[in-house]
Amino acid sequence: MPLNRRKFLKKSAVTGAGVALAGAAAPAAGAAEAEKGPRPAKRYSLTVMGTTDLHGNIFNWDYFKDAEYTDTKGNAKGLARIATLVEQVRAEKGRRNTLLLDAGDTIQGTPLTYYYAKVEPITAEGGPVHPMAQAMNAIGYDAVALGNHEFNYGIETLRKFEEQCDFPLLGANALDARTLKPAFPPYFMKTFRVKGAPPVKVAVLGLTNPGIAIWDKAYVQGRMTFPGLEEQAAKWVPKLRSMGADVVVVSAHSGSSGTSSYGDQLPYIENSAALVAQKVPGIDAILVGHAHTEIVELKVVNEQTGKTVILSEPLCYAQRLSLFDIELVFAKGRWTVESVAASVRDSRTVADDPEITRLLDDEHDKVVAYVNQVVGTATETLTTVDARYRDAPIIDLITKVQEDVVREALKGTEHASLPVLAQASPFSRTSAIPAGEVTIRDLSSLYVYDNTLVAKLMTGAQLKAYLEYSAEYFVQTAAGAAVDVDRLTNANNRPDYNYDYVSGLSYDIDIAQPAGSRIKNLTYGGAPLDDAQRFVFAVNNYRANGGGAFPHVASAQELWAESTEIRTRIAEWVTAKGVLDPKDFASVDWKLTRDGTPVF
């Protein structure tokens, strides 16, 4: 028994004996104690703030439109707004009683992040400090979980970003493939001083998405491995508690739905934040990311302890700030979490923080100038407004560029004589290339992701299965029923980016038929498609690695791949042509029908 503990017990025993021997005086002392009442329990209030899926949004600016950001709901975005909200919370709660976290996807998503990864890269000798590192350092983030998009530019860029940050990048389930030890810090611990009581120790466990193994296979295969969130949380949470953590918060780049976009390609669930809360005891709160949804407060009961775990997801793009207000009480020699309540604050309610504006104005202006470079002239306006249900020329531009790049790459190889087909998705419903001057900004808005190009070897039968899967995107609609284009697709469950055109084939999609039986009149070169015929299929790396769970493509033989973004290839193609004319790339390859009759 420690000496100080023995002294405490001895002193208590003597005091007790003295009270017993005092006789008549004892009741008077007891009455005095009763009158004073029991000492109030010591309490402490902690506020954990959180953002997620910032995707390079520092200012409330749309680089694709060259204007202030706006959406149909009137949202505002940007870390400059978050900085203002954070300072408000720190003023209300006391700076020493707050913690600021993020749940990942920080360095990809806008022309600004692309510029500092590719045009003026942070990895260059004497290169710049990444604007996201500058902003997040200035705001005072305590820890950030890794998102899957952190790996989009390769590990070297990610490591350089990590080096530039004043906070740790956490990933308990991002392991070195050789040693199976964490490749990044698994957790972060912070101690909060409490007047007149022992300090409160808070542990933050960072978890990232297993899908990285698929989506960025080219960068991580053989170098890192990404086991499931539940398994790693079950390993680390007890360790954090044994290290004296009074509060355990998880920052998870994983949605709460329990679903996976990659089907059964991985044994680990993509969106498992709620399952972590349900299955792993010892967690008080989870900052949720990845899904780009707003969850103010989700209560999940842990099946082992019966304790309620609080989850919150602050939308994306720095549009919201989640707050976890955690109340602790000190009793029986330890701090215990008494309650957790979550709320969100809205970026549209505040102005930009002038400190962040001053800090990054130059970087912002440099990127605005870059995206407004003119690279060609369009003969007519091209838009994606109806591209999800009509074969739109603007999507044919993407497939044409991909076909041309792959054909050139395969010249002189054994596969040079095979026909080249390509896939592309209607990523945006608002992109437009206006008639007249065409800028990098216009083309970037068409292809908003930093995908690269891969050539796969596929058969006719595999391509038909691929198209059938893609056609599941549409809602079954009976012949003669009214057609509402806003309800024509399963976009709530199947995002637009997981619907593919396939160029070079001709086919109908009969939406009156059940899923799996919709592709009709499928031909190549005017003849029915031969199941055994071989094709080179030009696909983006997301799809090539299994993104969207399209059949056959992930397991198909890879013939060629490159690291140049498809967006850059489009800009190069337009620059070389000088004139963007639909006659050079547009074709009607598919149409929607119902029982053989065209829908439009």
PDB file of N, CA and C in Angstrom, residues 248-329:
ATOM      1  N   VAL A 248     -12.842   9.472 -23.915  1.00  0.00           N
ATOM      2  CA  VAL A 248     -12.347   8.938 -25.188  1.00  0.00           C
ATOM      3  C   VAL A 248     -13.259   9.425 -26.306  1.00  0.00           C
ATOM      4  N   VAL A 249     -12.660  10.172 -27.221  1.00  0.00           N
ATOM      5  CA  VAL A 249     -13.357  10.667 -28.401  1.00  0.00           C
ATOM      6  C   VAL A 249     -12.730  10.002 -29.620  1.00  0.00           C
ATOM      7  N   VAL A 250     -13.552   9.560 -30.544  1.00  0.00           N
ATOM      8  CA  VAL A 250     -13.064   8.979 -31.795  1.00  0.00           C
ATOM      9  C   VAL A 250     -13.329   9.967 -32.925  1.00  0.00           C
ATOM     10  N   SER A 251     -12.309  10.218 -33.730  1.00  0.00           N
ATOM     11  CA  SER A 251     -12.466  10.986 -34.956  1.00  0.00           C
ATOM     12  C   SER A 251     -12.364   9.996 -36.098  1.00  0.00           C
ATOM     13  N   ALA A 252     -13.477   9.738 -36.786  1.00  0.00           N
ATOM     14  CA  ALA A 252     -13.554   8.627 -37.729  1.00  0.00           C
ATOM     15  C   ALA A 252     -13.930   9.104 -39.119  1.00  0.00           C
ATOM     16  N   HIS A 253     -13.061   8.839 -40.084  1.00  0.00           N
ATOM     17  CA  HIS A 253     -13.421   9.158 -41.463  1.00  0.00           C
ATOM     18  C   HIS A 253     -14.231   7.998 -42.029  1.00  0.00           C
ATOM     19  N   SER A 254     -15.452   7.908 -41.553  1.00  0.00           N
ATOM     20  CA  SER A 254     -16.331   6.802 -41.899  1.00  0.00           C
ATOM     21  C   SER A 254     -17.752   7.220 -41.557  1.00  0.00           C
ATOM     22  N   GLY A 255     -18.667   7.034 -42.500  1.00  0.00           N
ATOM     23  CA  GLY A 255     -20.050   7.417 -42.261  1.00  0.00           C
ATOM     24  C   GLY A 255     -20.742   6.507 -41.271  1.00  0.00           C
ATOM     25  N   SER A 256     -22.020   6.779 -41.021  1.00  0.00           N
ATOM     26  CA  SER A 256     -22.741   6.066 -39.973  1.00  0.00           C
ATOM     27  C   SER A 256     -23.733   5.042 -40.502  1.00  0.00           C
ATOM     28  N   SER A 257     -23.831   4.868 -41.823  1.00  0.00           N
ATOM     29  CA  SER A 257     -24.913   4.072 -42.399  1.00  0.00           C
ATOM     30  C   SER A 257     -24.715   2.567 -42.308  1.00  0.00           C
ATOM     31  N   GLY A 258     -23.490   2.095 -42.078  1.00  0.00           N
ATOM     32  CA  GLY A 258     -23.222   0.661 -42.040  1.00  0.00           C
ATOM     33  C   GLY A 258     -23.103   0.033 -43.415  1.00  0.00           C
ATOM     34  N   THR A 259     -23.016   0.856 -44.459  1.00  0.00           N
ATOM     35  CA  THR A 259     -22.944   0.357 -45.831  1.00  0.00           C
ATOM     36  C   THR A 259     -21.552   0.544 -46.417  1.00  0.00           C
ATOM     37  N   SER A 260     -21.320  -0.091 -47.578  1.00  0.00           N
ATOM     38  CA  SER A 260     -20.057   0.044 -48.303  1.00  0.00           C
ATOM     39  C   SER A 260     -20.336   0.231 -49.786  1.00  0.00           C
ATOM     40  N   SER A 261     -19.652   1.172 -50.404  1.00  0.00           N
ATOM     41  CA  SER A 261     -19.822   1.386 -51.838  1.00  0.00           C
ATOM     42  C   SER A 261     -19.080   0.338 -52.646  1.00  0.00           C
ATOM     43  N   TYR A 262     -18.162  -0.371 -51.993  1.00  0.00           N
ATOM     44  CA  TYR A 262     -17.344  -1.343 -52.724  1.00  0.00           C
ATOM     45  C   TYR A 262     -17.826  -2.778 -52.543  1.00  0.00           C
ATOM     46  N   GLY A 263     -19.085  -2.929 -52.126  1.00  0.00           N
ATOM     47  CA  GLY A 263     -19.654  -4.275 -52.022  1.00  0.00           C
ATOM     48  C   GLY A 263     -18.849  -5.165 -51.092  1.00  0.00           C
ATOM     49  N   ASP A 264     -18.554  -6.388 -51.577  1.00  0.00           N
ATOM     50  CA  ASP A 264     -17.821  -7.340 -50.740  1.00  0.00           C
ATOM     51  C   ASP A 264     -16.354  -7.431 -51.138  1.00  0.00           C
ATOM     52  N   GLN A 265     -15.857  -6.406 -51.829  1.00  0.00           N
ATOM     53  CA  GLN A 265     -14.457  -6.448 -52.240  1.00  0.00           C
ATOM     54  C   GLN A 265     -13.504  -6.393 -51.057  1.00  0.00           C
ATOM     55  N   LEU A 266     -13.947  -5.792 -49.969  1.00  0.00           N
ATOM     56  CA  LEU A 266     -13.159  -5.757 -48.739  1.00  0.00           C
ATOM     57  C   LEU A 266     -13.994  -6.357 -47.611  1.00  0.00           C
ATOM     58  N   PRO A 267     -13.329  -6.992 -46.648  1.00  0.00           N
ATOM     59  CA  PRO A 267     -14.086  -7.542 -45.512  1.00  0.00           C
ATOM     60  C   PRO A 267     -14.453  -6.484 -44.479  1.00  0.00           C
ATOM     61  N   TYR A 268     -14.043  -5.240 -44.729  1.00  0.00           N
ATOM     62  CA  TYR A 268     -14.265  -4.172 -43.751  1.00  0.00           C
ATOM     63  C   TYR A 268     -15.295  -3.181 -44.278  1.00  0.00           C
ATOM     64  N   ILE A 269     -16.127  -2.683 -43.378  1.00  0.00           N
ATOM     65  CA  ILE A 269     -17.233  -1.801 -43.761  1.00  0.00           C
ATOM     66  C   ILE A 269     -16.729  -0.373 -43.950  1.00  0.00           C
ATOM     67  N   GLU A 270     -17.206   0.244 -45.010  1.00  0.00           N
ATOM     68  CA  GLU A 270     -16.802   1.622 -45.334  1.00  0.00           C
ATOM     69  C   GLU A 270     -17.369   2.625 -44.330  1.00  0.00           C
ATOM     70  N   ASN A 271     -18.669   2.558 -44.082  1.00  0.00           N
ATOM     71  CA  ASN A 271     -19.351   3.539 -43.217  1.00  0.00           C
ATOM     72  C   ASN A 271     -19.742   2.884 -41.894  1.00  0.00           C
ATOM     73  N   SER A 272     -18.785   2.789 -40.990  1.00  0.00           N
ATOM     74  CA  SER A 272     -18.984   1.973 -39.791  1.00  0.00           C
ATOM     75  C   SER A 272     -18.939   2.745 -38.479  1.00  0.00           C
ATOM     76  N   ALA A 273     -19.067   4.077 -38.519  1.00  0.00           N
ATOM     77  CA  ALA A 273     -18.955   4.859 -37.280  1.00  0.00           C
ATOM     78  C   ALA A 273     -19.991   4.441 -36.237  1.00  0.00           C
ATOM     79  N   ALA A 274     -21.245   4.214 -36.660  1.00  0.00           N
ATOM     80  CA  ALA A 274     -22.278   3.811 -35.699  1.00  0.00           C
ATOM     81  C   ALA A 274     -22.011   2.412 -35.159  1.00  0.00           C
ATOM     82  N   LEU A 275     -21.452   1.536 -35.999  1.00  0.00           N
ATOM     83  CA  LEU A 275     -21.116   0.188 -35.539  1.00  0.00           C
ATOM     84  C   LEU A 275     -19.988   0.217 -34.513  1.00  0.00           C
ATOM     85  N   VAL A 276     -19.047   1.123 -34.689  1.00  0.00           N
ATOM     86  CA  VAL A 276     -17.976   1.286 -33.698  1.00  0.00           C
ATOM     87  C   VAL A 276     -18.594   1.675 -32.354  1.00  0.00           C
ATOM     88  N   ALA A 277     -19.527   2.620 -32.388  1.00  0.00           N
ATOM     89  CA  ALA A 277     -20.188   3.042 -31.148  1.00  0.00           C
ATOM     90  C   ALA A 277     -20.962   1.894 -30.516  1.00  0.00           C
ATOM     91  N   GLN A 278     -21.599   1.103 -31.336  1.00  0.00           N
ATOM     92  CA  GLN A 278     -22.434   0.007 -30.849  1.00  0.00           C
ATOM     93  C   GLN A 278     -21.607  -1.153 -30.305  1.00  0.00           C
ATOM     94  N   LYS A 279     -20.491  -1.454 -30.958  1.00  0.00           N
ATOM     95  CA  LYS A 279     -19.741  -2.672 -30.643  1.00  0.00           C
ATOM     96  C   LYS A 279     -18.595  -2.470 -29.655  1.00  0.00           C
ATOM     97  N   VAL A 280     -17.996  -1.295 -29.637  1.00  0.00           N
ATOM     98  CA  VAL A 280     -16.777  -1.095 -28.847  1.00  0.00           C
ATOM     99  C   VAL A 280     -17.087  -0.290 -27.593  1.00  0.00           C
ATOM    100  N   PRO A 281     -16.949  -0.882 -26.406  1.00  0.00           N
ATOM    101  CA  PRO A 281     -17.225  -0.135 -25.171  1.00  0.00           C
ATOM    102  C   PRO A 281     -16.115   0.848 -24.857  1.00  0.00           C
ATOM    103  N   GLY A 282     -16.465   1.892 -24.109  1.00  0.00           N
ATOM    104  CA  GLY A 282     -15.452   2.824 -23.631  1.00  0.00           C
ATOM    105  C   GLY A 282     -15.343   4.107 -24.417  1.00  0.00           C
ATOM    106  N   ILE A 283     -16.208   4.324 -25.413  1.00  0.00           N
ATOM    107  CA  ILE A 283     -16.168   5.539 -26.227  1.00  0.00           C
ATOM    108  C   ILE A 283     -17.264   6.491 -25.763  1.00  0.00           C
ATOM    109  N   ASP A 284     -16.926   7.768 -25.649  1.00  0.00           N
ATOM    110  CA  ASP A 284     -17.898   8.766 -25.210  1.00  0.00           C
ATOM    111  C   ASP A 284     -18.556   9.505 -26.372  1.00  0.00           C
ATOM    112  N   ALA A 285     -17.783   9.787 -27.429  1.00  0.00           N
ATOM    113  CA  ALA A 285     -18.316  10.553 -28.551  1.00  0.00           C
ATOM    114  C   ALA A 285     -17.538  10.208 -29.812  1.00  0.00           C
ATOM    115  N   ILE A 286     -18.195  10.333 -30.970  1.00  0.00           N
ATOM    116  CA  ILE A 286     -17.541  10.083 -32.252  1.00  0.00           C
ATOM    117  C   ILE A 286     -17.834  11.242 -33.200  1.00  0.00           C
ATOM    118  N   LEU A 287     -16.766  11.860 -33.683  1.00  0.00           N
ATOM    119  CA  LEU A 287     -16.860  12.832 -34.760  1.00  0.00           C
ATOM    120  C   LEU A 287     -16.849  12.050 -36.067  1.00  0.00           C
ATOM    121  N   VAL A 288     -17.923  12.156 -36.828  1.00  0.00           N
ATOM    122  CA  VAL A 288     -18.127  11.342 -38.027  1.00  0.00           C
ATOM    123  C   VAL A 288     -17.741  12.138 -39.272  1.00  0.00           C
ATOM    124  N   GLY A 289     -17.145  11.449 -40.256  1.00  0.00           N
ATOM    125  CA  GLY A 289     -16.805  12.087 -41.523  1.00  0.00           C
ATOM    126  C   GLY A 289     -17.150  11.199 -42.698  1.00  0.00           C
ATOM    127  N   HIS A 290     -16.693  11.606 -43.881  1.00  0.00           N
ATOM    128  CA  HIS A 290     -16.722  10.818 -45.107  1.00  0.00           C
ATOM    129  C   HIS A 290     -18.036  10.886 -45.877  1.00  0.00           C
ATOM    130  N   ALA A 291     -19.168  10.904 -45.232  1.00  0.00           N
ATOM    131  CA  ALA A 291     -20.455  10.762 -45.923  1.00  0.00           C
ATOM    132  C   ALA A 291     -21.022  12.081 -46.454  1.00  0.00           C
ATOM    133  N   HIS A 292     -20.446  13.212 -46.056  1.00  0.00           N
ATOM    134  CA  HIS A 292     -20.905  14.523 -46.515  1.00  0.00           C
ATOM    135  C   HIS A 292     -22.375  14.750 -46.163  1.00  0.00           C
ATOM    136  N   THR A 293     -22.760  14.343 -44.979  1.00  0.00           N
ATOM    137  CA  THR A 293     -24.124  14.591 -44.515  1.00  0.00           C
ATOM    138  C   THR A 293     -24.067  15.352 -43.197  1.00  0.00           C
ATOM    139  N   GLU A 294     -25.180  15.944 -42.825  1.00  0.00           N
ATOM    140  CA  GLU A 294     -25.242  16.651 -41.546  1.00  0.00           C
ATOM    141  C   GLU A 294     -26.001  15.811 -40.530  1.00  0.00           C
ATOM    142  N   ILE A 295     -25.306  15.437 -39.472  1.00  0.00           N
ATOM    143  CA  ILE A 295     -25.918  14.746 -38.347  1.00  0.00           C
ATOM    144  C   ILE A 295     -25.661  15.608 -37.118  1.00  0.00           C
ATOM    145  N   VAL A 296     -26.687  16.242 -36.630  1.00  0.00           N
ATOM    146  CA  VAL A 296     -26.512  17.106 -35.460  1.00  0.00           C
ATOM    147  C   VAL A 296     -26.165  16.263 -34.247  1.00  0.00           C
ATOM    148  N   GLU A 297     -26.972  15.272 -33.979  1.00  0.00           N
ATOM    149  CA  GLU A 297     -26.722  14.390 -32.833  1.00  0.00           C
ATOM    150  C   GLU A 297     -27.375  13.037 -33.085  1.00  0.00           C
ATOM    151  N   LEU A 298     -26.566  12.002 -33.105  1.00  0.00           N
ATOM    152  CA  LEU A 298     -27.056  10.632 -33.242  1.00  0.00           C
ATOM    153  C   LEU A 298     -26.668   9.867 -31.992  1.00  0.00           C
ATOM    154  N   LYS A 299     -27.658   9.236 -31.346  1.00  0.00           N
ATOM    155  CA  LYS A 299     -27.411   8.474 -30.128  1.00  0.00           C
ATOM    156  C   LYS A 299     -27.382   6.992 -30.458  1.00  0.00           C
ATOM    157  N   VAL A 300     -26.290   6.340 -30.103  1.00  0.00           N
ATOM    158  CA  VAL A 300     -26.129   4.906 -30.346  1.00  0.00           C
ATOM    159  C   VAL A 300     -25.829   4.233 -29.010  1.00  0.00           C
ATOM    160  N   VAL A 301     -26.573   3.189 -28.700  1.00  0.00           N
ATOM    161  CA  VAL A 301     -26.378   2.478 -27.428  1.00  0.00           C
ATOM    162  C   VAL A 301     -25.360   1.364 -27.628  1.00  0.00           C
ATOM    163  N   ASN A 302     -24.333   1.362 -26.788  1.00  0.00           N
ATOM    164  CA  ASN A 302     -23.345   0.296 -26.842  1.00  0.00           C
ATOM    165  C   ASN A 302     -23.959  -0.990 -26.318  1.00  0.00           C
ATOM    166  N   GLU A 303     -23.837  -2.072 -27.119  1.00  0.00           N
ATOM    167  CA  GLU A 303     -24.533  -3.307 -26.778  1.00  0.00           C
ATOM    168  C   GLU A 303     -23.919  -4.022 -25.584  1.00  0.00           C
ATOM    169  N   GLN A 304     -22.694  -3.702 -25.210  1.00  0.00           N
ATOM    170  CA  GLN A 304     -22.070  -4.357 -24.051  1.00  0.00           C
ATOM    171  C   GLN A 304     -22.349  -3.631 -22.749  1.00  0.00           C
ATOM    172  N   THR A 305     -22.285  -2.291 -22.802  1.00  0.00           N
ATOM    173  CA  THR A 305     -22.394  -1.520 -21.567  1.00  0.00           C
ATOM    174  C   THR A 305     -23.769  -0.877 -21.376  1.00  0.00           C
ATOM    175  N   GLY A 306     -24.540  -0.750 -22.452  1.00  0.00           N
ATOM    176  CA  GLY A 306     -25.806  -0.036 -22.375  1.00  0.00           C
ATOM    177  C   GLY A 306     -25.641   1.465 -22.356  1.00  0.00           C
ATOM    178  N   LYS A 307     -24.423   1.933 -22.467  1.00  0.00           N
ATOM    179  CA  LYS A 307     -24.146   3.366 -22.429  1.00  0.00           C
ATOM    180  C   LYS A 307     -24.446   3.997 -23.785  1.00  0.00           C
ATOM    181  N   THR A 308     -24.957   5.218 -23.771  1.00  0.00           N
ATOM    182  CA  THR A 308     -25.243   5.939 -25.002  1.00  0.00           C
ATOM    183  C   THR A 308     -24.007   6.686 -25.476  1.00  0.00           C
ATOM    184  N   VAL A 309     -23.657   6.471 -26.730  1.00  0.00           N
ATOM    185  CA  VAL A 309     -22.530   7.160 -27.352  1.00  0.00           C
ATOM    186  C   VAL A 309     -23.110   8.198 -28.310  1.00  0.00           C
ATOM    187  N   ILE A 310     -22.548   9.398 -28.288  1.00  0.00           N
ATOM    188  CA  ILE A 310     -23.063  10.500 -29.092  1.00  0.00           C
ATOM    189  C   ILE A 310     -22.199  10.685 -30.337  1.00  0.00           C
ATOM    190  N   LEU A 311     -22.858  10.721 -31.516  1.00  0.00           N
ATOM    191  CA  LEU A 311     -22.187  10.942 -32.783  1.00  0.00           C
ATOM    192  C   LEU A 311     -22.679  12.249 -33.394  1.00  0.00           C
ATOM    193  N   SER A 312     -21.786  12.922 -34.123  1.00  0.00           N
ATOM    194  CA  SER A 312     -22.172  14.127 -34.848  1.00  0.00           C
ATOM    195  C   SER A 312     -21.313  14.244 -36.096  1.00  0.00           C
ATOM    196  N   GLU A 313     -21.944  14.659 -37.213  1.00  0.00           N
ATOM    197  CA  GLU A 313     -21.207  14.883 -38.461  1.00  0.00           C
ATOM    198  C   GLU A 313     -21.541  16.279 -38.978  1.00  0.00           C
ATOM    199  N   PRO A 314     -20.535  17.151 -39.103  1.00  0.00           N
ATOM    200  CA  PRO A 314     -20.777  18.550 -39.464  1.00  0.00           C
ATOM    201  C   PRO A 314     -20.783  18.816 -40.970  1.00  0.00           C
ATOM    202  N   LEU A 315     -21.584  18.069 -41.715  1.00  0.00           N
ATOM    203  CA  LEU A 315     -21.734  18.239 -43.150  1.00  0.00           C
ATOM    204  C   LEU A 315     -20.359  18.135 -43.821  1.00  0.00           C
ATOM    205  N   CYS A 316     -19.951  19.117 -44.614  1.00  0.00           N
ATOM    206  CA  CYS A 316     -18.669  19.063 -45.322  1.00  0.00           C
ATOM    207  C   CYS A 316     -18.290  20.479 -45.753  1.00  0.00           C
ATOM    208  N   TYR A 317     -17.086  20.599 -46.320  1.00  0.00           N
ATOM    209  CA  TYR A 317     -16.603  21.857 -46.915  1.00  0.00           C
ATOM    210  C   TYR A 317     -16.524  23.015 -45.921  1.00  0.00           C
ATOM    211  N   ALA A 318     -16.446  22.688 -44.619  1.00  0.00           N
ATOM    212  CA  ALA A 318     -16.422  23.709 -43.568  1.00  0.00           C
ATOM    213  C   ALA A 318     -17.722  24.514 -43.539  1.00  0.00           C
ATOM    214  N   GLN A 319     -18.829  23.845 -43.819  1.00  0.00           N
ATOM    215  CA  GLN A 319     -20.140  24.485 -43.745  1.00  0.00           C
ATOM    216  C   GLN A 319     -20.704  24.463 -42.320  1.00  0.00           C
ATOM    217  N   ARG A 320     -20.253  23.515 -41.519  1.00  0.00           N
ATOM    218  CA  ARG A 320     -20.755  23.382 -40.156  1.00  0.00           C
ATOM    219  C   ARG A 320     -19.592  23.086 -39.207  1.00  0.00           C
ATOM    220  N   LEU A 321     -19.825  23.352 -37.940  1.00  0.00           N
ATOM    221  CA  LEU A 321     -18.905  23.010 -36.861  1.00  0.00           C
ATOM    222  C   LEU A 321     -19.688  22.226 -35.819  1.00  0.00           C
ATOM    223  N   SER A 322     -19.274  20.992 -35.570  1.00  0.00           N
ATOM    224  CA  SER A 322     -19.932  20.193 -34.523  1.00  0.00           C
ATOM    225  C   SER A 322     -19.365  20.553 -33.160  1.00  0.00           C
ATOM    226  N   LEU A 323     -20.229  20.542 -32.160  1.00  0.00           N
ATOM    227  CA  LEU A 323     -19.823  20.749 -30.761  1.00  0.00           C
ATOM    228  C   LEU A 323     -20.290  19.572 -29.923  1.00  0.00           C
ATOM    229  N   PHE A 324     -19.381  18.988 -29.173  1.00  0.00           N
ATOM    230  CA  PHE A 324     -19.722  17.989 -28.167  1.00  0.00           C
ATOM    231  C   PHE A 324     -19.499  18.642 -26.805  1.00  0.00           C
ATOM    232  N   ASP A 325     -20.568  18.894 -26.087  1.00  0.00           N
ATOM    233  CA  ASP A 325     -20.458  19.449 -24.731  1.00  0.00           C
ATOM    234  C   ASP A 325     -20.468  18.290 -23.749  1.00  0.00           C
ATOM    235  N   ILE A 326     -19.335  18.096 -23.097  1.00  0.00           N
ATOM    236  CA  ILE A 326     -19.126  16.932 -22.231  1.00  0.00           C
ATOM    237  C   ILE A 326     -19.046  17.393 -20.778  1.00  0.00           C
ATOM    238  N   GLU A 327     -19.912  16.852 -19.952  1.00  0.00           N
ATOM    239  CA  GLU A 327     -19.941  17.181 -18.525  1.00  0.00           C
ATOM    240  C   GLU A 327     -19.334  16.023 -17.736  1.00  0.00           C
ATOM    241  N   LEU A 328     -18.371  16.352 -16.883  1.00  0.00           N
ATOM    242  CA  LEU A 328     -17.715  15.345 -16.054  1.00  0.00           C
ATOM    243  C   LEU A 328     -17.918  15.659 -14.586  1.00  0.00           C
ATOM    244  N   VAL A 329     -17.940  14.614 -13.769  1.00  0.00           N
ATOM    245  CA  VAL A 329     -18.037  14.759 -12.318  1.00  0.00           C
ATOM    246  C   VAL A 329     -16.928  13.937 -11.687  1.00  0.00           C
TER     247      VAL A 329
END
